[in-house]
Amino acid sequence: MIVVFKPSASENDVELVCEKIRSLGCNPLVMRTAERISVHVEEIPGPEAGESLKRLRSIASIDQLIMLAKPYERIAAKDSPGTVEVEDIIFGGDAVVLIAGPCTVESEEQLFASAECVARAGASVLRGGAYKPSTSPYSFHGLGVAALEMLEEAGKRFALKVVTEVMDTRKVELVAEHADILQIGARNMQNYDLLREVGRSGMPVLLKRGMHARIEEWLLAAEYVATSGSERIILCERGIRTFETATRNTLDLSSVPVAKGLCSLPVIVDPSHATGRRDLVGPMSKAAVAAGADGLMIEVHPNPEDALKDGAQSLSTEEFEKLAPELKAVAEAIGRRIGDPVPAA
Ligand code: PEP
Ligand code: MN
């Protein structure tokens, strides 16, 4: 951070500010030019000291503060990209992780048919909503605990990890008993109590980008989770609201390399909610892998026409099985893989 003083500031004003900076455990370095004095503060010891330093802004002799440090220190980019391990599944490594399954768990039959298909096609994580955020209060809101139990059972049967959304701070413990990864949906990306609660659980967290959120706000939401106790965070781009109405949302694919450049977390893409259209899920999935996404989350239903939610954007099991090898080819073209390592010849 750089503290720039007004031209009228006296040596005494500068010394008073330097004392405050020292009291926060920082080392002020005074720079003098013909016009003004500024003080450089390097190595801010933590976010609390950072917040206290920002309050210097109200001192009359100070003209402006220039913040150099990133506001999200815990998750900020490190020398090498970070990985998130969920037992044997690694996000952010060589493999592009496929997460697939129905929008919402509707029945055992529907869930198990989806799970069997996605496991066979190379997915390693099963998705499925038990508690659904719905725009309309009249819509289906999920089967709750019964769905959590089915997800756990299907995960075990087909050797898949399970991700499902939690919307309520009071349900974090319950959902964590049945799932391997807790999903925070787009609508809750800025529900800070919920972010803190999932962080406290220590569970891996899949954090969707809010539909109106800038990348920095998304990363700050991840910082909430990280500072509350879980650094195993996977970011998920799921499209943002723009003026365009041809698609449900606008897939901001550039957020993948942007977020990966700014933080050390893996970034995956959800082309289903991003487009809202089954015909666009394949092309956007391939584009996401080519752009460096560490995984994909794709909605799959054994019979999309009959789906209770998001049928228009769900792939049939046959469509998913056809897409998976195409995704593998794109991953291999950029030196990555989907599924097990290719055995040496
Ligand atoms: C979902 O993945 O089921 C979902 C509701 O997505 P989003 O939060 O991105 O709308
Ligand atoms: Mn959905």
Short mmCIF file of C-alpha atoms in Angstrom, two decimals, residues 19 90 118 146 182 252 292 329 334 344:
data_model
loop_
_atom_site.label_atom_id
_atom_site.label_comp_id
_atom_site.label_asym_id
_atom_site.label_seq_id
_atom_site.Cartn_x
_atom_site.Cartn_y
_atom_site.Cartn_z
CA GLU A 19 3.74 5.62 14.14
CA ILE A 90 -7.95 -34.14 -7.75
CA VAL A 118 -22.23 -40.91 -16.07
CA ALA A 146 -34.71 -38.69 1.01
CA LEU A 182 -20.99 -28.92 -0.56
CA ASP A 252 -18.21 -15.83 -19.35
CA GLY A 292 -8.32 -24.52 -19.27
CA ALA A 329 -10.08 -35.73 -27.23
CA ILE A 334 -4.08 -29.62 -24.58
CA ALA A 344 2.11 -46.44 -20.95
#
